[in-house]
Short mmCIF file of C-alpha atoms in Angstrom, two decimals:
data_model
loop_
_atom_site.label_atom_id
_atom_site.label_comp_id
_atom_site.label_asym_id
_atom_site.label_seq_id
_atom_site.Cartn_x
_atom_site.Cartn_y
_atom_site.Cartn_z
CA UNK K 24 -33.64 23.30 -26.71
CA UNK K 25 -32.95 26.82 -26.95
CA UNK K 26 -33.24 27.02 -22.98
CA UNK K 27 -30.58 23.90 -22.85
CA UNK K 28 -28.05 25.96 -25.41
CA UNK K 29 -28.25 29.40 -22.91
CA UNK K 30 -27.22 27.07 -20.10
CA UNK K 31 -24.74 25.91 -21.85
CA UNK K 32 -23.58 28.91 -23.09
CA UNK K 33 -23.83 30.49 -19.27
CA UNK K 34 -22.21 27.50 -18.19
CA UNK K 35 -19.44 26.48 -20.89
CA UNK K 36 -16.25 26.76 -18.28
CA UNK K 37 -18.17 24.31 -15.51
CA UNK K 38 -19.10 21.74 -18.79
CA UNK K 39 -15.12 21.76 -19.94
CA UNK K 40 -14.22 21.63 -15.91
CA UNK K 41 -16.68 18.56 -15.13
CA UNK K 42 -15.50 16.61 -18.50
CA UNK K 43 -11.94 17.29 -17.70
CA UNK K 44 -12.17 15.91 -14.64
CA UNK K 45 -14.04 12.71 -15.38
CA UNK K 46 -11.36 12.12 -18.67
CA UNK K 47 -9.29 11.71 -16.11
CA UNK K 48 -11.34 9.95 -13.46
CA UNK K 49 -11.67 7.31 -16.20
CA UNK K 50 -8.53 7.33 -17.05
CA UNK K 51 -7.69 6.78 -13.16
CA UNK K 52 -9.73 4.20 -13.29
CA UNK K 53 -8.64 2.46 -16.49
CA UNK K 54 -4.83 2.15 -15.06
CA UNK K 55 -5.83 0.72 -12.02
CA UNK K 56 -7.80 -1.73 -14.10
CA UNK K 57 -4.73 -2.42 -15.86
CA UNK K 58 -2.95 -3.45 -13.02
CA UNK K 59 -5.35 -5.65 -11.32
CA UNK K 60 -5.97 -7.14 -14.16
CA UNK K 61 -2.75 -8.03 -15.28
CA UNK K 62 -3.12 -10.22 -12.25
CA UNK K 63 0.98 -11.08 -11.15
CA UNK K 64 1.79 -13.40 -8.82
CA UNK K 65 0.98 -13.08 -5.33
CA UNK K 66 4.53 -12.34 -3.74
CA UNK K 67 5.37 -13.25 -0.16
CA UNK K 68 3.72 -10.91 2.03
CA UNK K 69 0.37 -11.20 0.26
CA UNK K 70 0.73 -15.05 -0.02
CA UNK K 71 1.14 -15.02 3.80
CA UNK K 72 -1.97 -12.79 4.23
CA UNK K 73 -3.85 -15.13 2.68
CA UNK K 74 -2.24 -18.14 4.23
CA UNK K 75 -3.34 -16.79 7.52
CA UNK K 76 -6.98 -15.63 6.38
CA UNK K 77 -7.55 -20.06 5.15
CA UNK K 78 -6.24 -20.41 8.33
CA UNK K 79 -9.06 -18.08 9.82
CA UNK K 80 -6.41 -15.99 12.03
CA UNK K 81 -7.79 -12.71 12.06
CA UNK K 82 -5.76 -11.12 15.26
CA UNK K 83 -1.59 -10.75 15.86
CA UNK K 84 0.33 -12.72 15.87
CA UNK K 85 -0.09 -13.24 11.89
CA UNK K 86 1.63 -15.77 10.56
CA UNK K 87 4.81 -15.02 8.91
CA UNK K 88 5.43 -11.92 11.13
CA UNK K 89 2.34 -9.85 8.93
CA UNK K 90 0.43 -6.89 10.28
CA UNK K 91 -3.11 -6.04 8.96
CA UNK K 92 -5.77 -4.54 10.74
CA UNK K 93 -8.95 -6.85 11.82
CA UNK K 94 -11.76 -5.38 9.46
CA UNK K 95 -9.36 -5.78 6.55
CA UNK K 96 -8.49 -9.93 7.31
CA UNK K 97 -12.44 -10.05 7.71
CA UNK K 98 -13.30 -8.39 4.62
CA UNK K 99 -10.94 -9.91 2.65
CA UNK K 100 -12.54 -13.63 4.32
CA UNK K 101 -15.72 -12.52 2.43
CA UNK K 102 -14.14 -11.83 -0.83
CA UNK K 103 -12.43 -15.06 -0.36
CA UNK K 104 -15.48 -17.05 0.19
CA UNK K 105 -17.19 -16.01 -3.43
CA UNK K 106 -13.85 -17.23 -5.05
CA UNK K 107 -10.29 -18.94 -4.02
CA UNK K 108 -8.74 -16.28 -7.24
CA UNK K 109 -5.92 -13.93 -6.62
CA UNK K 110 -8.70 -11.21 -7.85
CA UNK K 111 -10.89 -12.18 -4.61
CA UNK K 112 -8.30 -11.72 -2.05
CA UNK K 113 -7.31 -7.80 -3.42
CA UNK K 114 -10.78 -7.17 -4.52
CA UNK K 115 -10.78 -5.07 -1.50
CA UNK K 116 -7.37 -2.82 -2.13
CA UNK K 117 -8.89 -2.68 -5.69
CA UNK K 118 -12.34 -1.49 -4.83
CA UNK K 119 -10.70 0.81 -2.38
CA UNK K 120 -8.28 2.39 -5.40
CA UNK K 121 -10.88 2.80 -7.38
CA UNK K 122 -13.37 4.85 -4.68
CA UNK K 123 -10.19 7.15 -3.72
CA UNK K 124 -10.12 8.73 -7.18
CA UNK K 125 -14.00 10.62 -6.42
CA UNK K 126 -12.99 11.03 -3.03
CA UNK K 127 -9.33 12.70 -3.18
CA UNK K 128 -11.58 15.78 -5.11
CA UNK K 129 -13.73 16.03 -2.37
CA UNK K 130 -10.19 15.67 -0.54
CA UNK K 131 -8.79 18.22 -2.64
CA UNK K 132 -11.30 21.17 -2.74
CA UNK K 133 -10.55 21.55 1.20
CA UNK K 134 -7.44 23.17 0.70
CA UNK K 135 -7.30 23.81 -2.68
CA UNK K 136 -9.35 26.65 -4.46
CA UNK K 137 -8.26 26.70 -8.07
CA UNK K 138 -9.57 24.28 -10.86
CA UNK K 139 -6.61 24.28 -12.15
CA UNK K 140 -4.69 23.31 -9.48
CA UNK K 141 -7.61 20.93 -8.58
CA UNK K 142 -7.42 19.38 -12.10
CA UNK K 143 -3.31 18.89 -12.05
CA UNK K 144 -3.45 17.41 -8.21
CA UNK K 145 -6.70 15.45 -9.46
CA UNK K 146 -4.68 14.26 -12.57
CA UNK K 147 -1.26 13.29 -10.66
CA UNK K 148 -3.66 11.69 -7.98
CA UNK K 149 -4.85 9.34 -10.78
CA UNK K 150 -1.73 8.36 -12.68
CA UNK K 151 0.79 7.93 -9.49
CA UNK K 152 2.67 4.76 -10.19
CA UNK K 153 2.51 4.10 -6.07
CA UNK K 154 -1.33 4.25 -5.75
CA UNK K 155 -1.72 2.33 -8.87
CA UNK K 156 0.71 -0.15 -7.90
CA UNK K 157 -1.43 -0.82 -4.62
CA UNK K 158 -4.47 -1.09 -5.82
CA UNK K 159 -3.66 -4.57 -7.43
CA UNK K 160 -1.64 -5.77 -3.91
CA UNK K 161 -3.33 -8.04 -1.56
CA UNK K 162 -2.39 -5.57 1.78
CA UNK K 163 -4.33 -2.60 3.63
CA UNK K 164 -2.02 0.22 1.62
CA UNK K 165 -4.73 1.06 -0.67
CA UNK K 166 -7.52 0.96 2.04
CA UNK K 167 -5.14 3.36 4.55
CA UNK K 168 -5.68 6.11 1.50
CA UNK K 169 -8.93 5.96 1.34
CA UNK K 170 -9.71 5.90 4.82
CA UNK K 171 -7.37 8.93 5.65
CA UNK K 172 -9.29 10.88 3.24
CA UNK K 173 -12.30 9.97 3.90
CA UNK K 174 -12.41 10.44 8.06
CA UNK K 175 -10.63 14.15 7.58
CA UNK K 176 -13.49 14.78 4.88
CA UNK K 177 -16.49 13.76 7.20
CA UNK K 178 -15.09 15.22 10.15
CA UNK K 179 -14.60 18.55 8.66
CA UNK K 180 -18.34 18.42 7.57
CA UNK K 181 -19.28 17.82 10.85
CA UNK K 182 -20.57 21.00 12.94
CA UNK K 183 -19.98 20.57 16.53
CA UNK K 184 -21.56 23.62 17.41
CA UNK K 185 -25.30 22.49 16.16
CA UNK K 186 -25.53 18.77 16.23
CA UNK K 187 -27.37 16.77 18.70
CA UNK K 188 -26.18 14.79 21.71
CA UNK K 189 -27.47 11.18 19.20
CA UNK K 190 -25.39 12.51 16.26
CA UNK K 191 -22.06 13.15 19.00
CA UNK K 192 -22.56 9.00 20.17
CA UNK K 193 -22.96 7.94 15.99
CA UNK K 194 -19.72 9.69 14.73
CA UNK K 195 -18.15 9.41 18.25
CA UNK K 196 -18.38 5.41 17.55
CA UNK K 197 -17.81 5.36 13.50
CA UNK K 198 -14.63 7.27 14.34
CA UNK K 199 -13.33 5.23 17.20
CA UNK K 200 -14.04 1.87 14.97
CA UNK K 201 -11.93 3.26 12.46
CA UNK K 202 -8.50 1.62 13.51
CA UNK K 203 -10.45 -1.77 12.79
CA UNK K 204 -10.19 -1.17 9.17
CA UNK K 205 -6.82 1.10 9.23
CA UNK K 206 -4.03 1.58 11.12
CA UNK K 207 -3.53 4.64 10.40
CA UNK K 208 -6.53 6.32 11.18
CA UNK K 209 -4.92 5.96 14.79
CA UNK K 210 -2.88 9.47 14.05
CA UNK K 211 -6.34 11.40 12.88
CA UNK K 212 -8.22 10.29 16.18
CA UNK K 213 -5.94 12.33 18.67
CA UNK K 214 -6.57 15.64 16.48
CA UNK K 215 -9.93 14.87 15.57
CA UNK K 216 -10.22 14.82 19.66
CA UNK K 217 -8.32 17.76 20.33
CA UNK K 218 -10.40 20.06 17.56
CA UNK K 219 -13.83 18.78 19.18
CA UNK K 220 -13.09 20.05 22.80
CA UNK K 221 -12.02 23.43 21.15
CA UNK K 222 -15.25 23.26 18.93
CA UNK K 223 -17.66 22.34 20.85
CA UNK K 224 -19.93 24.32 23.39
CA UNK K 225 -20.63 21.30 25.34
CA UNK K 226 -17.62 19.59 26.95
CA UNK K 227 -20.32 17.14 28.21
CA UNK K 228 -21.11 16.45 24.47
CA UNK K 229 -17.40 16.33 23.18
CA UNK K 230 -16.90 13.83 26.11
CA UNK K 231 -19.46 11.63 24.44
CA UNK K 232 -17.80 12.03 20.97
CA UNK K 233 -14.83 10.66 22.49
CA UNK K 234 -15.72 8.49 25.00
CA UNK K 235 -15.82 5.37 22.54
CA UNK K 236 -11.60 6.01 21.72
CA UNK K 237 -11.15 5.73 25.41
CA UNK K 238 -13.02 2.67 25.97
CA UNK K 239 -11.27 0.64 22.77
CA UNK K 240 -8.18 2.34 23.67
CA UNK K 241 -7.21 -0.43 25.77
CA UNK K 242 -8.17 -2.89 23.32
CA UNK K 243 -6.83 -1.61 20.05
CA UNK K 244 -3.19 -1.94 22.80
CA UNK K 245 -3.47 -5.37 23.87
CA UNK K 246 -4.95 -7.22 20.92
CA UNK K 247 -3.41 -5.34 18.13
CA UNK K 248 -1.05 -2.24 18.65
CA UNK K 249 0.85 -4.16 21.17
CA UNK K 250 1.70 -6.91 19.55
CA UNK K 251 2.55 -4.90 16.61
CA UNK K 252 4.67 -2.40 17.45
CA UNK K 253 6.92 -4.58 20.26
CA UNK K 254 7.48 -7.17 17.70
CA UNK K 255 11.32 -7.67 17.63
CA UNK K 256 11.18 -8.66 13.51
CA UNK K 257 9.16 -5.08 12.92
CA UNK K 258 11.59 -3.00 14.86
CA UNK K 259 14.37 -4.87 12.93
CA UNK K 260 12.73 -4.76 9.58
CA UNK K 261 11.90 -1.18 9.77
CA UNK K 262 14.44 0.22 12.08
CA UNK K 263 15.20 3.22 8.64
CA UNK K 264 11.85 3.99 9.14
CA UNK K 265 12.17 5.09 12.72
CA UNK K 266 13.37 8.80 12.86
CA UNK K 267 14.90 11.17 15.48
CA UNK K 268 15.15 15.30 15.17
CA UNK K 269 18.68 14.97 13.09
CA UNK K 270 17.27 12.17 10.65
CA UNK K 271 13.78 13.51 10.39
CA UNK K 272 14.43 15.94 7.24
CA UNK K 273 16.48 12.83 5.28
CA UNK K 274 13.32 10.59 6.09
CA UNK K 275 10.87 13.63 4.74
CA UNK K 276 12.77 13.63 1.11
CA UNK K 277 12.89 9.85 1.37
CA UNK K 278 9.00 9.69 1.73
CA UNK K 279 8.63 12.29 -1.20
CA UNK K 280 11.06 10.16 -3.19
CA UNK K 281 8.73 7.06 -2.33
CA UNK K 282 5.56 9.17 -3.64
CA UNK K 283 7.29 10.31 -6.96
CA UNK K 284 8.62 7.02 -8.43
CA UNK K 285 10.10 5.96 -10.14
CA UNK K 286 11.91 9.72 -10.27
CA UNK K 287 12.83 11.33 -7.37
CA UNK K 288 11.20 14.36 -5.91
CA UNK K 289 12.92 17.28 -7.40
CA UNK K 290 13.65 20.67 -5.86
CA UNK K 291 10.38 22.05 -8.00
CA UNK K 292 8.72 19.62 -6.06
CA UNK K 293 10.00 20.21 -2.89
CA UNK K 294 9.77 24.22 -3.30
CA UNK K 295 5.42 23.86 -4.30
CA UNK K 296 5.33 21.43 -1.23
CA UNK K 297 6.74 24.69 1.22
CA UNK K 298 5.52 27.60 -0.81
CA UNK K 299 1.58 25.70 -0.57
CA UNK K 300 2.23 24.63 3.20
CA UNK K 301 2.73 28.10 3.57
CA UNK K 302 -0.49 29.44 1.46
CA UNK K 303 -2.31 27.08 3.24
CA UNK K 304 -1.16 27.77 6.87
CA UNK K 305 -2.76 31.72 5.85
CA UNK K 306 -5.69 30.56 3.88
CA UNK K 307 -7.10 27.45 5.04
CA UNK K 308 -5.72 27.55 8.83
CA UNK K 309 -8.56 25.50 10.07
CA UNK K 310 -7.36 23.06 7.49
CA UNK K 311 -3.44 23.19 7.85
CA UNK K 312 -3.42 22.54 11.97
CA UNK K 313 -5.61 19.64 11.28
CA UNK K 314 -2.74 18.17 8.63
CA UNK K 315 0.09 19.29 10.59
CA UNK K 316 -1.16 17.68 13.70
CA UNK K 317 -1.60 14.28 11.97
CA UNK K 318 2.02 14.68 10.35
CA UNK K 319 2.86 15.63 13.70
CA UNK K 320 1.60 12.61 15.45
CA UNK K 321 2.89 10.54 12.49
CA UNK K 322 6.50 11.52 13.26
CA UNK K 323 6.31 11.22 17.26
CA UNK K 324 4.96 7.40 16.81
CA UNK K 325 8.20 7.18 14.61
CA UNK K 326 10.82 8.71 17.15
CA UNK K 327 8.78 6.62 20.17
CA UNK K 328 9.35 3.26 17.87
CA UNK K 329 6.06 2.56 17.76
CA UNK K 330 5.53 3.16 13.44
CA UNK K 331 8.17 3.60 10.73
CA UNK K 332 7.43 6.59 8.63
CA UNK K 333 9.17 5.09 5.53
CA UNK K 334 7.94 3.68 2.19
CA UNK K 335 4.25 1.45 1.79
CA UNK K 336 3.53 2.20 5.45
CA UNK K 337 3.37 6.34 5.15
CA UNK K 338 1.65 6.18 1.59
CA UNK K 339 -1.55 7.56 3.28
CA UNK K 340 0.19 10.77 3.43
CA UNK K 341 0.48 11.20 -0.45
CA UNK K 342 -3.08 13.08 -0.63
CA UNK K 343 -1.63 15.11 1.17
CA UNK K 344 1.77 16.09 -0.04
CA UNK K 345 -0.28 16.45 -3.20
CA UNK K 346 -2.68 19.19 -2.28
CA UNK K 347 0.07 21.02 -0.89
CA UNK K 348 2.05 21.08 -4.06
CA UNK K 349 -1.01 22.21 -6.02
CA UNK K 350 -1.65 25.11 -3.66
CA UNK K 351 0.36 27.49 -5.04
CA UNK K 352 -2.26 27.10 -8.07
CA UNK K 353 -4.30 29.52 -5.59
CA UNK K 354 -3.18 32.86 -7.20
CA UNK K 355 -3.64 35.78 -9.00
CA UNK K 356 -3.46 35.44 -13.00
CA UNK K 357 -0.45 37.46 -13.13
CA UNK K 358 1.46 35.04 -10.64
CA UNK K 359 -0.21 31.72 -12.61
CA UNK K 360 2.76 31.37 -15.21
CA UNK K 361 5.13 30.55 -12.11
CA UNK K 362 2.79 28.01 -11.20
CA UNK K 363 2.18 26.28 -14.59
CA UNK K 364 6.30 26.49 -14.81
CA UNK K 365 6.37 24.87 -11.53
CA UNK K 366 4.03 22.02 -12.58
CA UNK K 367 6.18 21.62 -15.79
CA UNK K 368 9.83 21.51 -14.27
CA UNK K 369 8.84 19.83 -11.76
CA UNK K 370 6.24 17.15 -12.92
CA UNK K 371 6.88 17.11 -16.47
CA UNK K 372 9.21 14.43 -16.52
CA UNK K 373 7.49 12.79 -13.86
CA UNK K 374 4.31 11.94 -16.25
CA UNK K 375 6.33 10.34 -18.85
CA UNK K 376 8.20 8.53 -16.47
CA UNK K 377 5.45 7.38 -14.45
CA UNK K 378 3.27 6.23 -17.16
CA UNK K 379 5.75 4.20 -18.74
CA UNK K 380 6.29 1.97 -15.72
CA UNK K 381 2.63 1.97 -14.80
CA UNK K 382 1.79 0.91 -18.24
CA UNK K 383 4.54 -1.79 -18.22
CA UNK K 384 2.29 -5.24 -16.79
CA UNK K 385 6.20 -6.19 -15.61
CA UNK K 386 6.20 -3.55 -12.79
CA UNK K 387 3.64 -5.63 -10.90
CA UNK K 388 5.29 -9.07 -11.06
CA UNK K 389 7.46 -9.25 -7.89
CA UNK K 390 7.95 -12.74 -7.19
CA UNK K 391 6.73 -14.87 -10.33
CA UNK K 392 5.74 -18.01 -9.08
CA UNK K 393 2.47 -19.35 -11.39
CA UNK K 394 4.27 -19.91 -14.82
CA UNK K 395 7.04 -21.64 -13.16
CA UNK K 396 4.06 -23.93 -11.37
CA UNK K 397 2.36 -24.05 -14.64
CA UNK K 398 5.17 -25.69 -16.22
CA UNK K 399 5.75 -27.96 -13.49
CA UNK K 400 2.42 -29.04 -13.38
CA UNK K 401 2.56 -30.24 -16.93
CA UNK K 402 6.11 -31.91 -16.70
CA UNK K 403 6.40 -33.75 -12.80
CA UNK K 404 6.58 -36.79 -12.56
CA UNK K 405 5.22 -38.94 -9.60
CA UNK K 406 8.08 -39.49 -7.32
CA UNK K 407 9.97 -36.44 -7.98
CA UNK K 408 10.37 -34.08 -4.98
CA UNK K 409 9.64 -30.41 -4.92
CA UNK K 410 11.45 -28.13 -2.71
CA UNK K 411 10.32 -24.44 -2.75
CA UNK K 412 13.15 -22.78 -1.09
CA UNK K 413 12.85 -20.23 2.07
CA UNK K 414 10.82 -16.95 1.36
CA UNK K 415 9.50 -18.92 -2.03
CA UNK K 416 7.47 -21.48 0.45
CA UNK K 417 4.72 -19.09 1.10
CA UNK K 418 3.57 -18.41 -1.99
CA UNK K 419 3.74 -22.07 -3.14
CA UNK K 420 1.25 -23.49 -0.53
CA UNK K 421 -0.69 -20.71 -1.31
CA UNK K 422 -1.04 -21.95 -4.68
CA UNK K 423 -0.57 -25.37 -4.34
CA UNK K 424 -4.57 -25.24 -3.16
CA UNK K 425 -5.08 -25.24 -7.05
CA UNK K 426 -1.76 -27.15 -8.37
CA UNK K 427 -3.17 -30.27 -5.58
CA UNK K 428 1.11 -31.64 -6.34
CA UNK K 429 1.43 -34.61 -3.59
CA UNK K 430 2.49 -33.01 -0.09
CA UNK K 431 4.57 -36.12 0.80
CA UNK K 432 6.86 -34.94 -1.99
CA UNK K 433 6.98 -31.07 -0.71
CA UNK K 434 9.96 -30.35 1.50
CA UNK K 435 9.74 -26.88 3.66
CA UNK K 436 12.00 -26.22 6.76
CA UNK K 437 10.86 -23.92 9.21
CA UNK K 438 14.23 -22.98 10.19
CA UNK K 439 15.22 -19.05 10.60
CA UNK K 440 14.65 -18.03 6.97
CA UNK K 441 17.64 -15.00 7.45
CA UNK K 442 21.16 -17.56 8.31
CA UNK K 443 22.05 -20.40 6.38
CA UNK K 444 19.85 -19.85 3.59
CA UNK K 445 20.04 -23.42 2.27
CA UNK K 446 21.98 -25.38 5.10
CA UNK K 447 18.17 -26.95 6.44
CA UNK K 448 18.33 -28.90 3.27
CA UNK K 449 21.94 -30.29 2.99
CA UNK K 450 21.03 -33.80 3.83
CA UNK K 451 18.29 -34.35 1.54
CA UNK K 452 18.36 -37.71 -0.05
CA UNK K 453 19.36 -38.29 -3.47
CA UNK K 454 17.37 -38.05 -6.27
CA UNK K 455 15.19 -35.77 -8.92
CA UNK K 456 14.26 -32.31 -7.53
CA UNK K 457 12.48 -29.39 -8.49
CA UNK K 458 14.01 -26.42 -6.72
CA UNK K 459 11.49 -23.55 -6.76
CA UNK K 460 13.33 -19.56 -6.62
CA UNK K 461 11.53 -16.67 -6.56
CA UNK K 462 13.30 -14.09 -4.47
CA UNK K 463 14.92 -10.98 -6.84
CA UNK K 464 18.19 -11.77 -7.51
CA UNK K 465 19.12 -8.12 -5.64
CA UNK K 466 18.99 -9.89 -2.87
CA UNK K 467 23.09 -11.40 -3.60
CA UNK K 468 24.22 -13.19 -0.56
CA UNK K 469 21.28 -15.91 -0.83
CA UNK K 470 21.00 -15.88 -5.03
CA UNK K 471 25.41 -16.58 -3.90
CA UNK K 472 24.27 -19.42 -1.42
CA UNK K 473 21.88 -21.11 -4.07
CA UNK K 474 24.46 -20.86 -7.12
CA UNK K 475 27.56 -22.34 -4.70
CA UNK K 476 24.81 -25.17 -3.04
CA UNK K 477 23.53 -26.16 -6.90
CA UNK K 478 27.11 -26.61 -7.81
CA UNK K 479 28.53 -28.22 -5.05
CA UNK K 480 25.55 -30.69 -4.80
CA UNK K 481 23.53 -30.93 -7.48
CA UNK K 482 23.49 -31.98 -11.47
CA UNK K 483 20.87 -29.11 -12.95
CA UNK K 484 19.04 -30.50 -15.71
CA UNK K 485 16.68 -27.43 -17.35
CA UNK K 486 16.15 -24.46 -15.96
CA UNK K 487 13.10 -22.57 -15.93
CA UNK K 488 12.79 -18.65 -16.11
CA UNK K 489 9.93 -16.30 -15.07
CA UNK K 490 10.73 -12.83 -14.51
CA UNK K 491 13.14 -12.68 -11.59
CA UNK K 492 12.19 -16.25 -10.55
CA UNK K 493 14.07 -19.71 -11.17
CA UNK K 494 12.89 -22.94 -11.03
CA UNK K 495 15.91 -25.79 -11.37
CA UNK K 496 15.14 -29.28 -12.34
CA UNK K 497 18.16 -31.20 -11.18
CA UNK K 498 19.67 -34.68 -10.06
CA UNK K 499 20.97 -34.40 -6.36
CA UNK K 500 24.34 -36.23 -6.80
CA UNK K 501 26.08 -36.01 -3.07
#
């Protein structure tokens, strides 16, 4: 006992450090719990996801113009198979969330030195409204994370001047199958490359690390990349995201923005992000080129067209931006009251802020679509047809597996889902309807088009409310 009270005595700083840290591991943990638990309804992109994984296509094109990498759809298949549940199909972006908390640390310590900068980063890590958000959402966000931290972790524990020719082949392969599981990963692969030929004393042996990229290469193009980045509706959809050398530094504070909702990032922010790039670029050099050239490579796929670097699809860059904030934590006591005063100004707010909306279960409900079918499972009537309007379809058949309402009394249209929002359906016979609504109403011009087509045609009877979502039970009279 008295040996056990000397090591704690020795070893008091280390105790508080390591229960700090898992206080707020847990409490990582406990907020992401909170928001996959609070189980929302599955909104349009996620219902399509899963639409396409019952419908066992696993490579582009997706259905419904979606993008997720091949490991992910597969994974996801498994998940599915224990259980038809919302929980099943983002069991994986959960189980991902939840792994990234131990591993951004590990992450962390690369570039950061300080335990108190490790234990703020750690601590922002944990409570960020985005990665929280994601952990709950059926798509590969909350897998890209994890996977970004984890490949720049094991590759810098890799010595390429003392492994074998076997180990060279095993992470050669592991890293070239990494675009199976996230897209992403593609923009660590060219500087994981480049840093082995510098590295290693055998060019024979670095050839070998990298010969598996070059053989997939051509594959990862055709069957997935390809198709991806040439789609006319992505280059459309996320034409803001694609950047040239005048709209690069708008797109940067637009990222940061993204990464500090719901505030946005302020100049306290902006000014630890610089001032640790800088401390890092001096201190951990090794480290910094290895960021700089995946940010690099992030923002020449965005001028070539090829991927946005806007909102969910950059999020793997938060880690990131975070241990380069927490940087300037690396300095003398005498400097350390700028940095605490740093953290304050600029994240103070922040922490209120954030934890209010990821505490609120209504910041996860995008497209409520189950009470509306709960309530119209207990109150149709045989006969009565049920029209789930465009960008509201997906998520009904999705969920219509468990409802089982009659499918000769569901109306769809597969008509261009952007022009004449309700024209397809002008002609419908008379009789009772239930008209199904779950698009935001920020979305004006077709909330506008449903209002004037209810009027013009239709005698509402009750209407049904569910967060942003309407369903109408009406009488079509012309």
């Amino acid at each position: 006992m008295d040996f056990l009270k000397e090591c704690f005595k020795n070893n008091k700083q280390k105790v508080l450090y390591a229960v700090i840290l898992m206080v707020v591991a847990l409490f990582g943990v406990y907020l992401r719990c909170f928001a996959y638990f609070s189980n929302p309804s599955m909104w349009y992109d996620e219902a399509s996801l899963a639409l396409n994984i019952d419908n066992n296509i696993f490579l582009p094109p997706l259905l419904n113009n979606q993008s997720a990498p091949f490991l992910f759809l597969i994974f996801a298949k498994i998940c599915s198979c224990f259980s038809h549940s919302d929980f099943s199909y983002r069991f994986l972006p959960f189980i991902s969330s939840i792994i990234s908390i131990p591993v951004f640390y590990l992450f962390a310590k690369n570039w950061i030195n300080s335990r108190l900068g490790l234990i703020f980063a750690f601590f922002i890590f944990c409570i960020n409204f985005r990665l929280v958000y994601f952990s709950k959402e059926f798509k590969p966000y909350a897998v890209d994370v994890l996977i970004f931290m984890l490949a720049i972790i094991c590759y810098f524990k890799i010595d390429f001047r003392k492994i074998n020719l076997k180990t060279y082949v095993l992470s050669g392969a592991a890293f070239a199958l990494l675009p199976l599981l996230s897209f992403p990963s593609l923009f660590i692969l060219p500087v994981c490359y480049l840093f082995t030929i510098f590295q290693a004393k055998d060019l024979k042996k670095a050839g070998v690390f990298i010969l598996p990229a070059i053989i997939l290469a051509p594959v990862y193009y055709f069957a997935f990349l390809g198709n991806y980045s040439n789609n006319e509706y992505f280059q459309r959809f996320w034409a803001d995201g694609f950047v040239n050398f005048k709209t690069l530094l708008p797109s940067v504070i637009k990222m940061l923005d993204y990464f500090t909702e719901p505030l946005s990032a302020n100049l306290f922010i902006l000014i630890a992000i610089i001032a640790g790039i800088i401390m890092c670029a001096v201190k951990k050099k090794k480290e910094t080129i290895f960021a700089m050239g995946t940010i690099f490579f992030v923002v020449l796929a965005s001028i070539l067209h090829k991927y946005p670097m806007t909102d969910r699809l950059i999020l793997f860059l938060l880690p990131l931006a975070l241990v380069f904030a927490f940087k300037i934590f690396d300095v003398s006591k005498k400097k350390l009251i700028i940095s605490i005063l740093v953290f304050i100004l600029g994240w103070g707010i922040y922490i209120k802020a954030g934890l209010d909306k990821t505490l609120n279960p209504d910041s996860y409900e995008r497209e409520a679509i189950k009470g509306l079918l709960a309530d119209l499972k207990h109150e149709y009537k045989e006969g009565e047809y049920i029209l789930p309007l465009p960008w509201s379809d997906t998520a009904f058949l999705h969920y219509n597996k468990f409802y089982g309402f009659p499918e000769k009394y569901i109306i769809t249209s597969n008509e261009n889902k952007a022009v004449n929002y309700t024209k397809p359906f002008w002609n419908l016979r008379k009789g009772k309807y239930w008209l199904i609504f779950t698009i935001q109403f920020d979305n004006y011009t077709r909330y506008v088009d449903l209002q004037e087509w209810l009027a013009r045609d239709f005698n509402v009877i009750k209407t049904y409310k569910d967060h942003y979502s309407r369903m109408y039970y009406a009488e079509k009279i012309r």
